[in-house]
């Protein structure tokens, strides 16, 4: 089992930045991948970014490429999502997720989830 606690959301103006954190505990390890998904009001949960734990292997949705950076700190068992140049359309609840093996773009493939953190970007 893996437990995830995500944090760092808030309200910012367009063009601003936020950094989300995802603290992992339990059966973490090198076979784990971590991702961020987001869900806007009335919409389905969508993939944002993924990283293979303790590596630089990353993957991004086209909508955030060049603005968001996913990373992991193995010593702290924590993952991060640095979000720059935020846009109003980035407004959503952001969830961190974890799974064994490499990433999937499909939310149902991810076994472990954080509780979600709200990000609101105003124009």
Coordinates of C-alpha atoms in Angstrom, one line a residue:
X1 CA 0.0 0.0 0.0
X2 CA 1.1 3.6 -0.7
X3 CA -0.4 6.6 1.0
X4 CA -0.3 10.0 -0.7
X5 CA -1.0 13.4 0.7
X6 CA -1.0 16.3 -1.7
X7 CA -0.8 20.0 -0.9
X8 CA 0.2 23.4 -2.1
X9 CA -2.9 24.6 -4.0
X10 CA -4.2 28.1 -3.8
X11 CA -5.5 31.1 -5.7
X12 CA -3.3 33.0 -8.0
X13 CA -3.6 35.5 -10.9
X14 CA -3.0 34.5 -14.5
X15 CA 0.7 34.3 -15.1
X16 CA 1.5 33.3 -11.6
X17 CA 3.1 30.2 -10.2
X18 CA 2.4 27.5 -7.6
X19 CA 4.2 24.4 -6.5
X20 CA 2.2 21.3 -5.5
X21 CA 3.7 18.6 -3.3
X22 CA 2.8 15.0 -2.9
X23 CA 4.2 13.2 0.2
X24 CA 4.3 9.4 -0.2
X25 CA 4.5 6.8 2.5
X26 CA 4.2 3.0 2.7
X27 CA 5.6 0.8 -0.1
X28 CA 7.4 3.4 -2.1
X29 CA 10.3 2.4 -4.3
X30 CA 12.1 2.5 -7.6
X31 CA 9.3 0.7 -9.4
X32 CA 6.8 3.3 -8.6
X33 CA 5.6 6.1 -10.9
X34 CA 3.9 9.2 -9.8
X35 CA 1.6 11.5 -11.7
X36 CA -0.6 14.5 -11.4
X37 CA -4.1 14.6 -12.7
X38 CA -6.6 17.4 -12.5
X39 CA -10.4 17.7 -12.6
X40 CA -12.2 20.9 -13.4
X41 CA -15.8 21.4 -12.3
X42 CA -18.1 19.4 -14.5
X43 CA -15.3 17.7 -16.4
X44 CA -13.5 14.4 -16.4
X45 CA -10.2 13.9 -14.6
X46 CA -7.4 14.5 -17.0
X47 CA -3.7 13.5 -17.1
X48 CA -1.2 16.4 -16.5
X49 CA 2.3 14.9 -16.0
X50 CA 4.1 11.8 -14.8
X51 CA 7.5 10.8 -13.6
X52 CA 9.3 7.5 -12.9
X53 CA 10.3 7.7 -9.3
X54 CA 14.0 8.7 -8.7
X55 CA 14.6 9.3 -12.4
X56 CA 14.3 12.1 -14.9
X57 CA 11.9 10.1 -17.1
X58 CA 8.9 12.4 -17.4
X59 CA 5.8 12.9 -19.6
X60 CA 3.5 15.9 -20.0
X61 CA 0.2 16.6 -21.4
X62 CA 0.5 19.0 -24.4
X63 CA -1.6 21.6 -22.5
X64 CA 1.0 22.0 -19.8
X65 CA 4.3 21.3 -21.7
X66 CA 6.8 24.0 -21.2
X67 CA 4.9 25.5 -18.2
X68 CA 4.8 22.7 -15.7
X69 CA 7.6 20.6 -14.3
X70 CA 7.2 17.4 -12.4
X71 CA 10.0 16.1 -10.2
X72 CA 10.6 13.8 -7.3
X73 CA 12.9 13.9 -4.2
X74 CA 13.7 10.3 -3.2
X75 CA 15.2 11.4 0.1
X76 CA 12.0 13.0 1.2
X77 CA 9.6 10.6 -0.6
X78 CA 8.0 13.6 -2.0
X79 CA 6.9 14.5 -5.6
X80 CA 6.4 18.0 -6.9
X81 CA 4.6 19.8 -9.7
X82 CA 6.0 23.3 -10.4
X83 CA 3.4 25.3 -12.3
X84 CA 4.4 28.5 -14.0
X85 CA 2.6 30.8 -16.4
X86 CA -0.7 29.7 -15.0
X87 CA -3.8 30.3 -17.0
X88 CA -7.5 30.4 -15.9
X89 CA -8.1 27.1 -17.8
X90 CA -5.6 25.5 -15.3
X91 CA -8.2 25.9 -12.6
X92 CA -9.1 22.5 -11.2
X93 CA -8.6 20.2 -8.3
X94 CA -5.2 18.6 -8.7
X95 CA -4.6 15.0 -7.5
X96 CA -1.3 13.2 -7.2
X97 CA -1.4 9.5 -8.1
X98 CA 1.0 6.5 -7.9
X99 CA 1.3 3.1 -9.5
X100 CA 3.8 0.4 -10.1
X101 CA 5.4 0.4 -13.5
X102 CA 5.4 3.2 -16.0
X103 CA 2.8 5.9 -16.5
X104 CA -0.6 5.7 -18.1
X105 CA -2.8 8.5 -19.3
X106 CA -5.9 6.8 -17.9
X107 CA -6.9 7.7 -14.4
X108 CA -8.3 4.2 -13.6
X109 CA -4.9 2.6 -14.2
X110 CA -3.5 4.4 -11.2
X111 CA -3.8 2.6 -7.9
X112 CA -3.1 5.2 -5.3
X113 CA -4.5 8.7 -5.0
X114 CA -4.1 11.8 -2.8
X115 CA -7.0 13.7 -1.5
X116 CA -6.7 16.6 -4.0
X117 CA -5.8 20.2 -3.7
X118 CA -7.6 23.1 -5.3
X119 CA -5.9 25.4 -7.8
X120 CA -7.8 28.6 -8.8
X121 CA -6.3 30.9 -11.5
X122 CA -8.1 34.2 -12.0
X123 CA -7.8 36.4 -15.1

